[in-house]
Short mmCIF file of C-alpha atoms in Angstrom, two decimals:
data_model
loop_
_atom_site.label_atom_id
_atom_site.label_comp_id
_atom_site.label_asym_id
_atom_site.label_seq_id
_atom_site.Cartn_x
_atom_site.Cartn_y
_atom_site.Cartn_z
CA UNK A 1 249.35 130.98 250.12
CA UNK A 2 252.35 131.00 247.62
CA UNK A 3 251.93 132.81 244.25
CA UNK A 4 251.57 130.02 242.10
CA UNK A 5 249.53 128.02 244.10
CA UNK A 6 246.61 131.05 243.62
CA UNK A 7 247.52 131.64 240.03
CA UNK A 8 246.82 127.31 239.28
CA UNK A 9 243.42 128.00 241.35
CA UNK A 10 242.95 131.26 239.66
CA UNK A 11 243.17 129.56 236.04
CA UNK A 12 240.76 126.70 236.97
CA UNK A 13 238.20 128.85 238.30
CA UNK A 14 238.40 130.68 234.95
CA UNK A 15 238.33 127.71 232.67
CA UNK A 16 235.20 125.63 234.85
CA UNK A 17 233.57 129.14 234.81
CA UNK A 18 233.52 129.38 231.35
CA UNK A 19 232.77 125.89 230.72
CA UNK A 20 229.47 125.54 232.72
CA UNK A 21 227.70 127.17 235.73
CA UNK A 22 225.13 124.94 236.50
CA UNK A 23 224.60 123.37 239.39
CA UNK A 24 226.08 119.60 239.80
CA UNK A 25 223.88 116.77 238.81
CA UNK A 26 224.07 113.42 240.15
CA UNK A 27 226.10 114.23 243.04
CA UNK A 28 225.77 114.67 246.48
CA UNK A 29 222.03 115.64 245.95
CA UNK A 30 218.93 114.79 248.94
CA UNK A 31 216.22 116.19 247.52
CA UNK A 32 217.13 119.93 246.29
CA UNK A 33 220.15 120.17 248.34
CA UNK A 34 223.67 119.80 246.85
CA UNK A 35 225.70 118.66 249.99
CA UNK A 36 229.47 119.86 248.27
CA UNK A 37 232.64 117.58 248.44
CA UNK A 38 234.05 118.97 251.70
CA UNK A 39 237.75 119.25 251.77
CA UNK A 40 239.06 117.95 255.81
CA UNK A 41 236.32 116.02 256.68
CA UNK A 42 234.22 112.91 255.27
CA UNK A 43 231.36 113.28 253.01
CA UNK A 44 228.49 111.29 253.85
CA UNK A 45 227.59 110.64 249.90
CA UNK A 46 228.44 107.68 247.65
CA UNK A 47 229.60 109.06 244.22
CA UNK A 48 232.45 108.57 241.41
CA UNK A 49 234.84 111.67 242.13
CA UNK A 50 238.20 112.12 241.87
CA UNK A 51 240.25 114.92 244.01
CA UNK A 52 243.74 116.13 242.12
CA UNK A 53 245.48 117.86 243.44
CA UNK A 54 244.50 118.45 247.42
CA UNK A 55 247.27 120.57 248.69
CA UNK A 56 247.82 121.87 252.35
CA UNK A 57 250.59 123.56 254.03
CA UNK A 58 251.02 124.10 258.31
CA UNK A 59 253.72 124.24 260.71
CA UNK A 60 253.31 121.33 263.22
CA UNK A 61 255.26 122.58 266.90
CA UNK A 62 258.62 121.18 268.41
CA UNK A 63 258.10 117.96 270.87
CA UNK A 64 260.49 115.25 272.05
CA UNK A 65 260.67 113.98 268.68
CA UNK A 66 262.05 117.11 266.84
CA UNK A 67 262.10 120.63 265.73
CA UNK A 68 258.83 122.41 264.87
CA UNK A 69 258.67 121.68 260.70
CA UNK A 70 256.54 122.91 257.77
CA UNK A 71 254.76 120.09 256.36
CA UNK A 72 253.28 120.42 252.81
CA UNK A 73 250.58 117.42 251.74
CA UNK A 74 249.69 116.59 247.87
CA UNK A 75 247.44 113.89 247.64
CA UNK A 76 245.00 112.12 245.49
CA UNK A 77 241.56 110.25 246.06
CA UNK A 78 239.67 108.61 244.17
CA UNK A 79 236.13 107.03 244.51
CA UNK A 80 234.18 104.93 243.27
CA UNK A 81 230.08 103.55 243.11
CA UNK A 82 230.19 99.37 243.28
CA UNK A 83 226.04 99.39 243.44
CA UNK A 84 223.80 103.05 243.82
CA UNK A 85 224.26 102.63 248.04
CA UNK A 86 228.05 101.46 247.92
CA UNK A 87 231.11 102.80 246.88
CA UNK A 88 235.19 102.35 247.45
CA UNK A 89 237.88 104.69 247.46
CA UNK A 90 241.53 105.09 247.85
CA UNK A 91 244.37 107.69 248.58
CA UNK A 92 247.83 108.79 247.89
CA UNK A 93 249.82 111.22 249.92
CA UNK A 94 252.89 112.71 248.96
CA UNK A 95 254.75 114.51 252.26
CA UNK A 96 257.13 117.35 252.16
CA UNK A 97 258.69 118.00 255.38
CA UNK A 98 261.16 120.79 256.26
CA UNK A 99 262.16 120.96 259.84
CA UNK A 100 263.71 123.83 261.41
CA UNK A 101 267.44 123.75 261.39
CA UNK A 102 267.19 119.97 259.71
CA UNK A 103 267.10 118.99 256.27
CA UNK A 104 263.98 118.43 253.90
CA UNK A 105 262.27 114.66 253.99
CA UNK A 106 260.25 113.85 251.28
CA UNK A 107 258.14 110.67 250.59
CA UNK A 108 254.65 109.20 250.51
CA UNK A 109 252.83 108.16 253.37
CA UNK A 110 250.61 105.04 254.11
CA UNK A 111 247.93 104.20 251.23
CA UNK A 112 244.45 104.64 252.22
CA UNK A 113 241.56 102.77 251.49
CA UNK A 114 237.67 102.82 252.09
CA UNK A 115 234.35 101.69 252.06
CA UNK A 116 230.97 103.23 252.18
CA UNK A 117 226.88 102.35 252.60
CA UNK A 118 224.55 104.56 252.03
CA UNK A 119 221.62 103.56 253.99
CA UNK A 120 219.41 106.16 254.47
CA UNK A 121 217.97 109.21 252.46
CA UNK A 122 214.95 111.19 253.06
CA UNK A 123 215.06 114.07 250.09
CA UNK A 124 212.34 116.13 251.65
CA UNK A 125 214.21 116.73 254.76
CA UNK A 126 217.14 116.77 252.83
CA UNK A 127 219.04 114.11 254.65
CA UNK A 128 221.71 111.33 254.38
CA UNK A 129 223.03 109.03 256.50
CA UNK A 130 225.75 106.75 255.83
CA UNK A 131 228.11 104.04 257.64
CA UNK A 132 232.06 103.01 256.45
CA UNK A 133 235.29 102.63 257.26
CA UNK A 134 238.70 103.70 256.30
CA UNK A 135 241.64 101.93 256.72
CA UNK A 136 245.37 103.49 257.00
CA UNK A 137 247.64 100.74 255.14
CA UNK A 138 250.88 100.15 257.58
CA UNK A 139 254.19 99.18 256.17
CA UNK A 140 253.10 101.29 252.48
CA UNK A 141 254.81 104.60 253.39
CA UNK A 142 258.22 105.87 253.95
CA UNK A 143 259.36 106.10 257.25
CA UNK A 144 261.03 109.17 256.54
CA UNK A 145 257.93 111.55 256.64
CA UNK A 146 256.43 109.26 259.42
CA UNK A 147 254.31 106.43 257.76
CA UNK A 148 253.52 103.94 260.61
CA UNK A 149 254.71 100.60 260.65
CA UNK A 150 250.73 99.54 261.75
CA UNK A 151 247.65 99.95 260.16
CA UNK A 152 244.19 101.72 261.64
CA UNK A 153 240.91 101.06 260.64
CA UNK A 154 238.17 103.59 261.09
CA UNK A 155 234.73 102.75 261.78
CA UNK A 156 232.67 105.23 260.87
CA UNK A 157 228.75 107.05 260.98
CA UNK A 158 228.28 109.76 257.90
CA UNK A 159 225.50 112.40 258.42
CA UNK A 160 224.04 115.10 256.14
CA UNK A 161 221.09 116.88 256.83
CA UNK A 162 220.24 120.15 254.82
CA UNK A 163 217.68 122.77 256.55
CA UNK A 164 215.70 123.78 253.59
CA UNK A 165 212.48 122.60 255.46
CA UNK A 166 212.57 125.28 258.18
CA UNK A 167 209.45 127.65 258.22
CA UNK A 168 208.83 130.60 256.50
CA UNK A 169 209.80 132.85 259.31
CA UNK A 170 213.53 131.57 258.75
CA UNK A 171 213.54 131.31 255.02
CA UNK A 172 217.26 132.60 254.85
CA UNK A 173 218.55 129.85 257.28
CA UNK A 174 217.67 127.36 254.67
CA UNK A 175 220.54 127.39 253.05
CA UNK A 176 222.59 126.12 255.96
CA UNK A 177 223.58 122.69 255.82
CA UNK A 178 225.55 120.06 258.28
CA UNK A 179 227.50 117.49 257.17
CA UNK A 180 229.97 115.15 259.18
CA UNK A 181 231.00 111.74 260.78
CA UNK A 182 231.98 110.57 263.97
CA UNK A 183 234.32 107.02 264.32
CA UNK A 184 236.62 105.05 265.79
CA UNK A 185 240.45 104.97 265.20
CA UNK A 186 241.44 101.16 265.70
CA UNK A 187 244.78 100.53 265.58
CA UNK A 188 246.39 97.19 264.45
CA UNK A 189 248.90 96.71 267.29
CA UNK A 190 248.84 98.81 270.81
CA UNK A 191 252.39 99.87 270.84
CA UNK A 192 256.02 99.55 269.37
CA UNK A 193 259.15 99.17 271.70
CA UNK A 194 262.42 99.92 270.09
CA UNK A 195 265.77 100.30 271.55
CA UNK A 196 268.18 103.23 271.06
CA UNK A 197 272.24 103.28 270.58
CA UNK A 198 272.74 103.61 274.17
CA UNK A 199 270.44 100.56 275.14
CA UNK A 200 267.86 102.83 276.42
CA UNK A 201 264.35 101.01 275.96
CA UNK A 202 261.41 102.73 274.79
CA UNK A 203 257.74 101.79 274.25
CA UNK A 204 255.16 104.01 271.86
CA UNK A 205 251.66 103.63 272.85
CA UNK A 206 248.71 103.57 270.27
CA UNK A 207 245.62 104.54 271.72
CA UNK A 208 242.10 104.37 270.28
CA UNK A 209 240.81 107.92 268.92
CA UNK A 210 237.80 109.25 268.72
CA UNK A 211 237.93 110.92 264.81
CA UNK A 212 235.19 113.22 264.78
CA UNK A 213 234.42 116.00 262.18
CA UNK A 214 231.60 118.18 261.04
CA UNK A 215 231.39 121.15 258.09
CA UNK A 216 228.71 123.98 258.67
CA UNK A 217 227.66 125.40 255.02
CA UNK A 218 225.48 128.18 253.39
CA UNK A 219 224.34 127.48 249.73
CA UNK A 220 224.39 130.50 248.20
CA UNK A 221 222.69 128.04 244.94
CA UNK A 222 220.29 126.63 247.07
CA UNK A 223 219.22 130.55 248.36
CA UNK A 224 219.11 131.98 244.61
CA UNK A 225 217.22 129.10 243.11
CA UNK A 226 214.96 127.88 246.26
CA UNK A 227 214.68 130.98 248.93
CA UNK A 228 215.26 134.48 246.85
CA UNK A 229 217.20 135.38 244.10
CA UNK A 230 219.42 138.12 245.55
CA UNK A 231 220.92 139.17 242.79
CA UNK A 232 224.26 137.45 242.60
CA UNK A 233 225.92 136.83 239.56
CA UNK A 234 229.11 134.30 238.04
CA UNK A 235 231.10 133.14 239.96
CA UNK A 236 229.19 134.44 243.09
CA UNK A 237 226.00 132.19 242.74
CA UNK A 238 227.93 129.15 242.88
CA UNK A 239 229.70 129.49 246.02
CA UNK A 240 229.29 127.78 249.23
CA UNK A 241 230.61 129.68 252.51
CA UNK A 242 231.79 126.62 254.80
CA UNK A 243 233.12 126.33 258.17
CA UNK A 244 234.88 122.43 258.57
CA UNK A 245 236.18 121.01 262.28
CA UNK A 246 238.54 118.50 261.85
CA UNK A 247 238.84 116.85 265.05
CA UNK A 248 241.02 113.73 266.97
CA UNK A 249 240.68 112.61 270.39
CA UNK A 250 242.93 109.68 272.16
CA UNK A 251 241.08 107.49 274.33
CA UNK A 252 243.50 105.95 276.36
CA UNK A 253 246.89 104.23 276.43
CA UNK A 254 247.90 108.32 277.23
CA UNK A 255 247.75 109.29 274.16
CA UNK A 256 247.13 112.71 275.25
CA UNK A 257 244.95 116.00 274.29
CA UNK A 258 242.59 116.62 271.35
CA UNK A 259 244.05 117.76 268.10
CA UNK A 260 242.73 119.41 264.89
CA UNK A 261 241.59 122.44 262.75
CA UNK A 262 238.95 124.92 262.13
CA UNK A 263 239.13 125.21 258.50
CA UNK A 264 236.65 128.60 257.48
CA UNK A 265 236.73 128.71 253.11
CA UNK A 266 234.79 128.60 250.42
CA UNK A 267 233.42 126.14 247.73
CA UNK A 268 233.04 127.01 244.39
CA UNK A 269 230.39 124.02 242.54
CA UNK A 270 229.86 123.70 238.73
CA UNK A 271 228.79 120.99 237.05
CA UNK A 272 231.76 118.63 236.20
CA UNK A 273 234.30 120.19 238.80
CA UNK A 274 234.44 121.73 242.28
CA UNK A 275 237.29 124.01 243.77
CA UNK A 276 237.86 124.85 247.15
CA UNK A 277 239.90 126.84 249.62
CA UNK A 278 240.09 126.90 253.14
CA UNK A 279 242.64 128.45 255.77
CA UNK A 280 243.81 125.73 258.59
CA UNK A 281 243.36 127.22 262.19
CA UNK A 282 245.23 125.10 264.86
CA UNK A 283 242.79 124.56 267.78
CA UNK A 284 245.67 124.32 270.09
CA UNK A 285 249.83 124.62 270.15
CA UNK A 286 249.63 120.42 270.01
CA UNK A 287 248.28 120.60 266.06
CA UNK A 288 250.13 123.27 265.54
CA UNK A 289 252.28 127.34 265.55
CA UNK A 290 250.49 128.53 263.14
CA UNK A 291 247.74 129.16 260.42
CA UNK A 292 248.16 126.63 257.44
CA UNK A 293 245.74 126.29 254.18
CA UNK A 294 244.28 123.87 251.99
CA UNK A 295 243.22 123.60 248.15
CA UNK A 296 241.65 121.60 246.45
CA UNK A 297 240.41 121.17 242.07
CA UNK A 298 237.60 117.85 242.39
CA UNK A 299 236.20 116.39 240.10
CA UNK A 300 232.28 114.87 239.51
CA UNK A 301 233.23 112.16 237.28
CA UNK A 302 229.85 110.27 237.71
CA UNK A 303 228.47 113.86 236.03
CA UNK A 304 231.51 113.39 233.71
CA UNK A 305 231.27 110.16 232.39
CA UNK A 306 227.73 108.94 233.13
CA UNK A 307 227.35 106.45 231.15
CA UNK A 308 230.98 104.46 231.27
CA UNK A 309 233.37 104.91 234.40
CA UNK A 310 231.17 107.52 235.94
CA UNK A 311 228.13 105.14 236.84
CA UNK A 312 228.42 101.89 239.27
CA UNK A 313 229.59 98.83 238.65
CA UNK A 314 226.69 96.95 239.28
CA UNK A 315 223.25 98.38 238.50
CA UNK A 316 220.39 97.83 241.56
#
């Protein structure tokens, strides 16, 4: 990670540390378990939060359509409680691309919006479920850094379940949480045919994914406060260990082999703010050469602002 990327994280964890150590509030809670804002793959809690920055860094490979290229991501999201059980959200990314031998390309890509339902909660077994979708805008990026010219929309399940209610015998696996989602990338159109210089036709197939993603955590919270105080002190006792897959699968139309990241990082949760790290670890050359990272400063603005933009729109 570049210098002044750690010394921006360094200076936040300072400043949140000194402003508060407890525990977030309102969000992401089933029962005693805090289920964090995971940083690659989809939460399956509704809540006001905003993420600024998210910043990641990897080198995608060569293929037919150019040079292998480091491509740097700064985005924004923002989301957003209509009712308790329903929220909307939106994104922003903002692509830098630097290709080997080829010059920098720099733009944002398609807008993204979603919804989410919250349908299910049981907080002594410390579980969520939740159904959505997200929906890549077409035609509101840059073709320069690759914005499509169609849109996808992502049906989606949401799933947390923390393991706090494990026996006795395996009181220090109660910490360990799962969160994740598993949907279906639909895109708007099945393929784009274009023709080159030379009159040579070709046709780009769009094939159905499978976008599937889970994030393996230990509370090291939930062990000091509800399993045995170890002993850990600031900023310690308010990390979260976490292991995220960040998976895609075409379905047909050729689209080819699975793609993604295991992202191993950490999580560090106060009240108001969350900040997280995590390296990027191609599971294959087709994602990418080599071994990227991610950042990210989040926000809790329904612990924020509780009683004005950080509570829903519409009261049950």
């Amino acid at each position: 990670m570049r210098k002044e990327h750690l010394s921006v994280l360094t200076v936040a964890v300072a400043v949140a540390s000194t402003a508060v150590t407890d525990t977030a509030y309102a969000h992401g809670f089933a029962g005693k378990r805090f289920f964090p804002a995971t940083l690659t793959t989809d939460d399956p809690f509704v809540a006001d939060e905003l993420s600024l920055p998210t910043i990641s860094s990897i080198k995608t490979p060569a293929g037919d359509d150019g040079p292998a290229t480091r491509e740097t991501d700064f985005s924004v999201d923002v989301s957003k409680r209509v009712t308790e059980n329903l929220g909307i959200g939106f994104g922003a990314t903002y692509k830098d691309l630097r290709p080997d031998g080829g010059s920098t390309q720099r733009g944002f890509d398609n807008v993204a919006a979603n919804i989410k339902y919250k349908f299910y909660q049981n907080d002594d077994h410390e579980t969520i479920l939740s159904v959505g979708a997200d929906w890549d805008i077409g035609h509101t990026g840059s073709k320069r850094v690759g914005a499509e010219s169609f849109s996808t929309v992502t049906p989606a399940l949401f799933f947390g379940k923390g393991f706090g209610d494990l026996p006795d015998s395996a009181m220090y696996l109660r910490p360990l949480a799962l969160t994740g989602s598993v949907g279906i990338g639909i895109p708007s159109r099945s393929s784009d045919t274009t023709v080159s210089d030379d009159g040579d036709v070709n046709i780009e197939r769009h094939p159905h994914t499978l976008e599937w993603g889970f994030a393996i955590e230990y509370s090291l919270p939930y062990l000091q406060a509800f399993v045995k105080d170890v002993g850990l002190r600031e900023p310690f006792n308010q990390m979260i260990p976490v292991v995220e897959f960040a998976l895609s699968t075409p379905l047909d139309r050729g689209g080819g082999r699975t793609t993604g990241t295991v992202n191993p990082g950490i999580l560090w949760a106060g009240r108001y703010m969350q900040l997280g790290v995590e390296a990027l670890v191609p599971v294959n050359h087709q994602t990418g050469s080599k071994v990227g990272w991610i950042a990210q400063i989040h926000f809790f603005l329904d612990d924020l602002f509780p009683t004005s933009i950080g509570k829903p729109l519409f009261a049950n």
